[in-house]
Short mmCIF file of C-alpha atoms in Angstrom, two decimals:
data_model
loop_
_atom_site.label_atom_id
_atom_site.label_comp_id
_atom_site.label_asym_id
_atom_site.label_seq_id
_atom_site.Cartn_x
_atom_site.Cartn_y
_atom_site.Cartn_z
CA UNK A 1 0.00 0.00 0.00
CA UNK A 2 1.36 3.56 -0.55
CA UNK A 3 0.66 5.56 2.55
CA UNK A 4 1.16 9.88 1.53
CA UNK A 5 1.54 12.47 4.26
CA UNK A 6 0.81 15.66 2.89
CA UNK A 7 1.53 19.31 4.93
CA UNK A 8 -0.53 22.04 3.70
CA UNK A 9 1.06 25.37 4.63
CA UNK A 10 0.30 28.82 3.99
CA UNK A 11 3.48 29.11 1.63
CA UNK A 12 4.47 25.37 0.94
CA UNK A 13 2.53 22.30 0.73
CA UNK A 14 4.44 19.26 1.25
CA UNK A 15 4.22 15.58 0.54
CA UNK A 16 6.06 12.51 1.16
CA UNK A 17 5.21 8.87 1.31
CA UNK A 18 6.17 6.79 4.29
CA UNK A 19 8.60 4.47 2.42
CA UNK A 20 10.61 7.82 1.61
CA UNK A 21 10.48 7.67 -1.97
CA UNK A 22 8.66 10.31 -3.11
CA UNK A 23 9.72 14.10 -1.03
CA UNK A 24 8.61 17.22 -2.28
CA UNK A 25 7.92 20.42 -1.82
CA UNK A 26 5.55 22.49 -3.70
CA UNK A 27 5.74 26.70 -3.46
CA UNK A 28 1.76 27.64 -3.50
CA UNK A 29 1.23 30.67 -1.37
CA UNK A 30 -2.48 30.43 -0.29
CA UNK A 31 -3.61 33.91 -0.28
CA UNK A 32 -3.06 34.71 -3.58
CA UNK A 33 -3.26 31.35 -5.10
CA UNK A 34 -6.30 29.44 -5.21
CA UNK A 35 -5.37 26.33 -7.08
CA UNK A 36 -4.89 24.08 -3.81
CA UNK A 37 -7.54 21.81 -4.88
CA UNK A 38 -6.48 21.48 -8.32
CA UNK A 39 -2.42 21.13 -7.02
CA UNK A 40 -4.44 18.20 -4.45
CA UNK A 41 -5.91 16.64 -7.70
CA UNK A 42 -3.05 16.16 -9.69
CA UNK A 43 -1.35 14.69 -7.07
CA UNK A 44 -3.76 12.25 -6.38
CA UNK A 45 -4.07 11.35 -9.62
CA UNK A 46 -0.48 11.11 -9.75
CA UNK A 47 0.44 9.43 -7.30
CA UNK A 48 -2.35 6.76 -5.96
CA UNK A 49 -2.28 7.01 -2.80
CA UNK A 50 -4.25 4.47 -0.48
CA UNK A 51 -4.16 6.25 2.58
CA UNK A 52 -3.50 9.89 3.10
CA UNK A 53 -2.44 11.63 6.44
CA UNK A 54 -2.69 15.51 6.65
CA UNK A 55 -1.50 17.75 8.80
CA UNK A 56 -2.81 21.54 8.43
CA UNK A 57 -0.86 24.68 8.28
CA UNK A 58 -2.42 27.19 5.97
CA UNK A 59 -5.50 27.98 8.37
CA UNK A 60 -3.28 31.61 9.27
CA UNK A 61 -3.01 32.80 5.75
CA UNK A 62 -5.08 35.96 5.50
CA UNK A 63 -7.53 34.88 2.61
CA UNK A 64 -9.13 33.57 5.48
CA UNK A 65 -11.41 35.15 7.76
CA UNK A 66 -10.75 33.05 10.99
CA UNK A 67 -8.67 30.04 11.61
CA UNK A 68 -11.90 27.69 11.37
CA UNK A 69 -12.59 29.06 8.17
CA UNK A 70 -9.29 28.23 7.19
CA UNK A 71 -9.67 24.49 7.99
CA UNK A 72 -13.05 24.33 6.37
CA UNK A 73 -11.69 25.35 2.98
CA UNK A 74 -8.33 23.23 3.35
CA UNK A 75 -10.14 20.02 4.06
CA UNK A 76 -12.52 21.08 1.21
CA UNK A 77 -9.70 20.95 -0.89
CA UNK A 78 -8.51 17.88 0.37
CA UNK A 79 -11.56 15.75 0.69
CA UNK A 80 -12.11 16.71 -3.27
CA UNK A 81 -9.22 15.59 -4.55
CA UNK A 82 -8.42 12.07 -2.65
CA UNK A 83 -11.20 9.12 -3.05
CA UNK A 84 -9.03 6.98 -0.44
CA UNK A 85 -9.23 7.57 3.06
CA UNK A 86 -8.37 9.90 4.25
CA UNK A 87 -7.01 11.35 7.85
CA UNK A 88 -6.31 14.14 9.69
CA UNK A 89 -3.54 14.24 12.58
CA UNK A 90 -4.24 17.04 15.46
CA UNK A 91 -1.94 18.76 17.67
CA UNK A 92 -2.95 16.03 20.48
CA UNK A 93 -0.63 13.92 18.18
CA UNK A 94 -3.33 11.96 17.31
CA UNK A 95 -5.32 10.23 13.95
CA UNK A 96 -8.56 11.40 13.59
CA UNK A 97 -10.97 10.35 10.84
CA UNK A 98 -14.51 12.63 11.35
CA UNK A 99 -13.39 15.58 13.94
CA UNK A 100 -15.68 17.11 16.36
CA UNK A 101 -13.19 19.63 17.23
CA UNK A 102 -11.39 21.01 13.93
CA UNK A 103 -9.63 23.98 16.03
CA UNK A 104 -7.77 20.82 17.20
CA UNK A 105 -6.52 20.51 13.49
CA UNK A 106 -5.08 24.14 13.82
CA UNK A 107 -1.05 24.32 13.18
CA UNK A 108 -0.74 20.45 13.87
CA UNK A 109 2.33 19.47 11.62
CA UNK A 110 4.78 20.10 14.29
CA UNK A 111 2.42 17.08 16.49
CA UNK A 112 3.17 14.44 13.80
CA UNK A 113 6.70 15.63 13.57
CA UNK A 114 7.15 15.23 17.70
CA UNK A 115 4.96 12.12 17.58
CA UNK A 116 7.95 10.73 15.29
CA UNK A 117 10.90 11.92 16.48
CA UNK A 118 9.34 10.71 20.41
CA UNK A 119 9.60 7.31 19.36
CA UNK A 120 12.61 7.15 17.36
CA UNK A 121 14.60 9.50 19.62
CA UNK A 122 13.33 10.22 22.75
CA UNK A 123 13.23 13.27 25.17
CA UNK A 124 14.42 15.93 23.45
CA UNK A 125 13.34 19.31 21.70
CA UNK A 126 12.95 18.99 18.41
CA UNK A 127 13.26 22.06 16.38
CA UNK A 128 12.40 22.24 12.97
CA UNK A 129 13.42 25.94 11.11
CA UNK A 130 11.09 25.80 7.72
CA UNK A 131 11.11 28.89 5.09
CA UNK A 132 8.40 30.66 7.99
CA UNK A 133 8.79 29.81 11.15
CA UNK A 134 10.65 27.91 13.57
CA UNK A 135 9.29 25.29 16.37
CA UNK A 136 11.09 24.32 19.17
CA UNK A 137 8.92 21.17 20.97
CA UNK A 138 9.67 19.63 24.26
CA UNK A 139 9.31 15.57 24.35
CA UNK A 140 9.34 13.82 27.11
CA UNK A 141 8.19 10.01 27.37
CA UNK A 142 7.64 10.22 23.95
CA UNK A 143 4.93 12.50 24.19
CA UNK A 144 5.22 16.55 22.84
CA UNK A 145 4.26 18.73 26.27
CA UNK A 146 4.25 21.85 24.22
CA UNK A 147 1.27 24.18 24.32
CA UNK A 148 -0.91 23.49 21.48
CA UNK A 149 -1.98 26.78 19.68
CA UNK A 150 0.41 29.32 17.53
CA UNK A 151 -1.00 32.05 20.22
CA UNK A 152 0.34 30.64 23.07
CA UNK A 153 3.31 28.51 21.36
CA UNK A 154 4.51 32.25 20.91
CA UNK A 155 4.43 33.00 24.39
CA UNK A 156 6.12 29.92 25.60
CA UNK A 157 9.00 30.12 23.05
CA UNK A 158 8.24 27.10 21.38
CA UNK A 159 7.39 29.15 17.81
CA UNK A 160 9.22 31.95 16.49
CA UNK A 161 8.10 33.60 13.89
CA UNK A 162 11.15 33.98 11.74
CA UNK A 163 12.31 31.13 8.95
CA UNK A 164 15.07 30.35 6.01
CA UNK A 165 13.54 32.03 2.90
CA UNK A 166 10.12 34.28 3.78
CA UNK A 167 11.01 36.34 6.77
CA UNK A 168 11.28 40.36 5.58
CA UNK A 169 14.60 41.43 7.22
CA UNK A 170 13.66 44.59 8.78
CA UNK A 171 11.37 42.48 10.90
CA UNK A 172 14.50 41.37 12.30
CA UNK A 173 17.29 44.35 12.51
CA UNK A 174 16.72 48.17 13.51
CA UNK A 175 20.20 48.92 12.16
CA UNK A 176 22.99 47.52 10.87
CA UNK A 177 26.51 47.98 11.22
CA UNK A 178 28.68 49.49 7.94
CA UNK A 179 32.17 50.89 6.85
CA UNK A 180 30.51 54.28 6.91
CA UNK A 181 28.74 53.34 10.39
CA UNK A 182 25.49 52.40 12.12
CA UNK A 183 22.60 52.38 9.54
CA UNK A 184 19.46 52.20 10.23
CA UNK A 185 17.06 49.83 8.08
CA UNK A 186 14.16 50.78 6.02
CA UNK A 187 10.70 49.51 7.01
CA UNK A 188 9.71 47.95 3.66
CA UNK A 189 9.36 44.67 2.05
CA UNK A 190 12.94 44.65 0.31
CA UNK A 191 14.68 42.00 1.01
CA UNK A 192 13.80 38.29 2.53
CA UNK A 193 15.89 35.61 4.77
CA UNK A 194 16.18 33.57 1.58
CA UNK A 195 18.41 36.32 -0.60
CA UNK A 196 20.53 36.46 3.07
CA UNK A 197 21.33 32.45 2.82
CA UNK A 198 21.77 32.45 -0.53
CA UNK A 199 24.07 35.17 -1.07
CA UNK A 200 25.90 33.40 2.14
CA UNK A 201 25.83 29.90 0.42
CA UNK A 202 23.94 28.79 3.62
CA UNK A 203 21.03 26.80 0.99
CA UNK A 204 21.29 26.11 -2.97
CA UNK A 205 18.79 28.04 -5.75
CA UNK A 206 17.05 25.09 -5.70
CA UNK A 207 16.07 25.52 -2.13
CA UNK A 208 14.94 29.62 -2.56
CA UNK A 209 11.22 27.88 -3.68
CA UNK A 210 8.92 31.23 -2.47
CA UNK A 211 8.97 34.33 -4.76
CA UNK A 212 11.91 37.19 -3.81
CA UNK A 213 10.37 40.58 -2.66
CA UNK A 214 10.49 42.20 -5.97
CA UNK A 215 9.88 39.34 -8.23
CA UNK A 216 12.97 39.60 -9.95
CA UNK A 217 15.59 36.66 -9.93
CA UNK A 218 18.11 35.23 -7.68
CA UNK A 219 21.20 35.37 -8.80
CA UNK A 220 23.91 36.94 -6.88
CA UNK A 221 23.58 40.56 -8.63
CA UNK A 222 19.64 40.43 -8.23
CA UNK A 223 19.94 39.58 -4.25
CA UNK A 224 22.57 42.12 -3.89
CA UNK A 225 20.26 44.91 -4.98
CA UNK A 226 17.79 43.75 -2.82
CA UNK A 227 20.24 43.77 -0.03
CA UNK A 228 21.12 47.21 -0.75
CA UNK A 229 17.86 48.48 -0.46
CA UNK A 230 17.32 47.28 2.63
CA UNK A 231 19.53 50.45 3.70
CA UNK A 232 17.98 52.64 0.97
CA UNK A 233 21.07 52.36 -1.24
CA UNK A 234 21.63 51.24 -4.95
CA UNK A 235 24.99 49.36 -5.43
CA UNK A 236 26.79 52.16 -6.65
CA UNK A 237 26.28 53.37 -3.11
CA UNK A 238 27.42 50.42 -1.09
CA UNK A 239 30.13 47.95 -1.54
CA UNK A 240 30.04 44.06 -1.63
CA UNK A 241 31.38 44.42 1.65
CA UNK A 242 28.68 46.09 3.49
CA UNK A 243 26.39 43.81 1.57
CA UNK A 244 28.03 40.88 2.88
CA UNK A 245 27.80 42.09 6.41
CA UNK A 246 24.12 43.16 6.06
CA UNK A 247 23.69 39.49 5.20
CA UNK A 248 26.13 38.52 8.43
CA UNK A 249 23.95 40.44 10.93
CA UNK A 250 20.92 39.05 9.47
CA UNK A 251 22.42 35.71 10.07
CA UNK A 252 23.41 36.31 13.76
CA UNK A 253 20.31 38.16 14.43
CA UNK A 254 18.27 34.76 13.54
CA UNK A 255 21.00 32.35 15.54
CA UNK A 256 20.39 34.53 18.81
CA UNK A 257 16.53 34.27 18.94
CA UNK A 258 16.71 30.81 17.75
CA UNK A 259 19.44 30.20 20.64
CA UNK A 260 17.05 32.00 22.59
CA UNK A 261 14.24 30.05 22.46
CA UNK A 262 15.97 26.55 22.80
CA UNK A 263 17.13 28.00 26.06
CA UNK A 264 14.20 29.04 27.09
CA UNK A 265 12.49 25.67 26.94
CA UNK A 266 15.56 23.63 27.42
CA UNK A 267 15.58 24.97 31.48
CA UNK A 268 12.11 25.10 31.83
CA UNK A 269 11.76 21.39 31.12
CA UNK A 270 15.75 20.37 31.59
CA UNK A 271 16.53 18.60 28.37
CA UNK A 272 19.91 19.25 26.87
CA UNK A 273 19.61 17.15 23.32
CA UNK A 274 18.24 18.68 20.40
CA UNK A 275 17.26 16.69 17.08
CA UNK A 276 17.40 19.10 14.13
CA UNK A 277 15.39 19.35 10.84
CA UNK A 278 14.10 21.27 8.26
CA UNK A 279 15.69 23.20 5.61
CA UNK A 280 17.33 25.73 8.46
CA UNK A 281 19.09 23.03 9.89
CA UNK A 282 22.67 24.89 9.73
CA UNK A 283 20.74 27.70 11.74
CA UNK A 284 19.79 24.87 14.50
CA UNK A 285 23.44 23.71 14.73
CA UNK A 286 24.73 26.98 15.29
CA UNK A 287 22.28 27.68 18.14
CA UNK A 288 23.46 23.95 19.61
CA UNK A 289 27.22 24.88 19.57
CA UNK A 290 26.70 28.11 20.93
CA UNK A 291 24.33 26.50 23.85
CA UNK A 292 26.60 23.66 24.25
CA UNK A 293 23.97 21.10 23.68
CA UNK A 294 23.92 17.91 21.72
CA UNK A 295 22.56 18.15 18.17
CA UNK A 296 21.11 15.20 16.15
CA UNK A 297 20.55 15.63 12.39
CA UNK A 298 17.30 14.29 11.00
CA UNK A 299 19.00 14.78 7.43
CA UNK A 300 21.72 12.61 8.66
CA UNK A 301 19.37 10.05 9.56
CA UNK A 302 17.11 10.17 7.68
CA UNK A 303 17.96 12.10 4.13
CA UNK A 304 18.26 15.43 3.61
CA UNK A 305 15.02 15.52 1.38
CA UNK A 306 13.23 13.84 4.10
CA UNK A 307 13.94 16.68 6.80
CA UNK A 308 13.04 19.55 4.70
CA UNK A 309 9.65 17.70 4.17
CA UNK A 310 9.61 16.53 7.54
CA UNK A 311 5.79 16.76 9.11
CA UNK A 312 4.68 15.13 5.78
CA UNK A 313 6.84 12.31 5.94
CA UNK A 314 5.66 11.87 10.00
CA UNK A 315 2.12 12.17 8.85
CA UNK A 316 2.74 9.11 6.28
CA UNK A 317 4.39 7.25 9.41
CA UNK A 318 1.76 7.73 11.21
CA UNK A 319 -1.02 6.77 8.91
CA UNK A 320 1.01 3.58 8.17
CA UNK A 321 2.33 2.56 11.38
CA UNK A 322 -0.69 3.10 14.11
CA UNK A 323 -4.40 1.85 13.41
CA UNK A 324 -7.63 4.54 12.45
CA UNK A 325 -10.40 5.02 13.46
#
């Protein structure tokens, strides 16, 4: 039987099948593209699945007017494409078939991911650094203890709201530090996380999936300029230099709240070992070293292809391994 896990985001929607073969990662940015269901479809038709595990992400994007509506429309989607069974996994870590409760359904991927990873692994937080956001989950006994919405995941510094590729870098420095001196940053969409990692040869072209901030390409020149204008300056203004340090600070900026938060929750619930995935990975072993904890590698585990489609993959593990309802 082939058993699909599927991750609908707000940006990405993920798949992967529980045997590993099939991994991928689709760029379809919900609220301004409405061809989910047809995306669903073609994958369905695709690939045949015979059972299909989903965990939901998407229910934020603003084209919705409330989370529920969000996870009305997604399953929607979903229930029109696929004529297996199929099943939806909550943040209670759990398989649910027809759900009472759909708020339960509400940012779940990171559930199947720590419903995995606390069987393989362990205790441990796993952390998993996407092209969004970040989650940083405590296990223990194999179970997640985190808190179970976005809302109060925030609080608890188990999310933060900062990822690889999407995250608009004035969201994450005031100023930054040049050859002429300190510079303070504009306020406007310029420039993303993803032309910062790029540029720093921290992920491959192949892994900058979402759209840049001025819908222009990515190669090095391109990213530059958007660099530059983080500061208001064209390239005849500023050297590669500066550039390259804009991209620096942006780096260390995102290690220190990402060091941050695995501190936080690392004393509050005393576990020292991390497991790592997700295509920010390098970010997560930074934060490690720097925290002196121990750092396991999903990618090393389990495939590099695997870990940047992680919750999809745990949603086909799930669907295989434990019975439905």
């Amino acid at each position: 039987m082939r058993y699909l896990g599927i991750d609908i985001g707000g940006a990405n929607t993920k798949i992967a099948t529980s045997d590993g073969t099939i991994k991928e990662l689709h760029y379809l940015p919900l609220w301004k593209d409405n061809t989910l269901s047809k995306k669903l479809k073609d994958i369905s038709e695709r690939l045949k699945p015979d059972k299909v595990g989903v965990v939901i992400t998407g229910e934020l994007a603003d084209c919705f007017k409330d989370k529920l509506h969000g996870i009305m429309s997604i399953m929607k989607a979903v229930e029109e494409a696929f004529t297996c069974d199929v099943y939806y996994i909550g943040t209670n870590g759990n398989i649910h078939k027809d759900h009472d409760d759909l708020g339960d359904l509400a940012a779940a991927n990171w559930a199947a991911s720590s419903r995995f990873i606390g069987e393989e692994v362990g205790d441990c937080i796993f952390v998993d650094v996407g092209s969004t956001t970040s989650d940083i989950i405590p296990i223990v006994n194999t179970k997640h203890i985190a808190q179970i919405t976005d809302f109060k995941r925030l609080i608890a510094s188990e999310l933060v709201y900062m990822g690889v590729l999407r995250t608009n870098i004035a969201t994450l420095l005031d100023e930054v530090e040049l050859e002429q001196g300190k510079c303070r940053v504009s306020s406007e969409l310029f420039a993303t996380t993803g032309d910062v990692h790029l540029l720093l040869g921290n992920i491959m072209p192949g892994t900058y999936t979402c759209a840049t901030a001025d819908g222009a390409g990515k190669s090095r020149l391109e990213t530059m300029r958007r660099l530059a204008r983080i500061v208001c300056a064209d390239l005849e203004e500023i050297s590669e230099d500066d550039i390259m340090k804009i991209a620096e600070q942006v780096k260390e900026k995102q290690i220190n709240l990402l060091a941050e938060a695995i501190a936080t929750v690392s004393i509050k619930y005393s576990i020292s070992r991390i497991v790592a995935a997700g295509i920010g990975e390098f970010m997560i072993f930074e934060a490690a070293g720097r925290l002196g904890m121990e750092c396991i590698s999903v990618a090393d585990k389990w495939g590099k292809d695997i870990s940047n489609v992680f919750p999809a993959y745990a949603a086909a593990w799930m669907i295989e391994t434990y019975p439905q309802p």
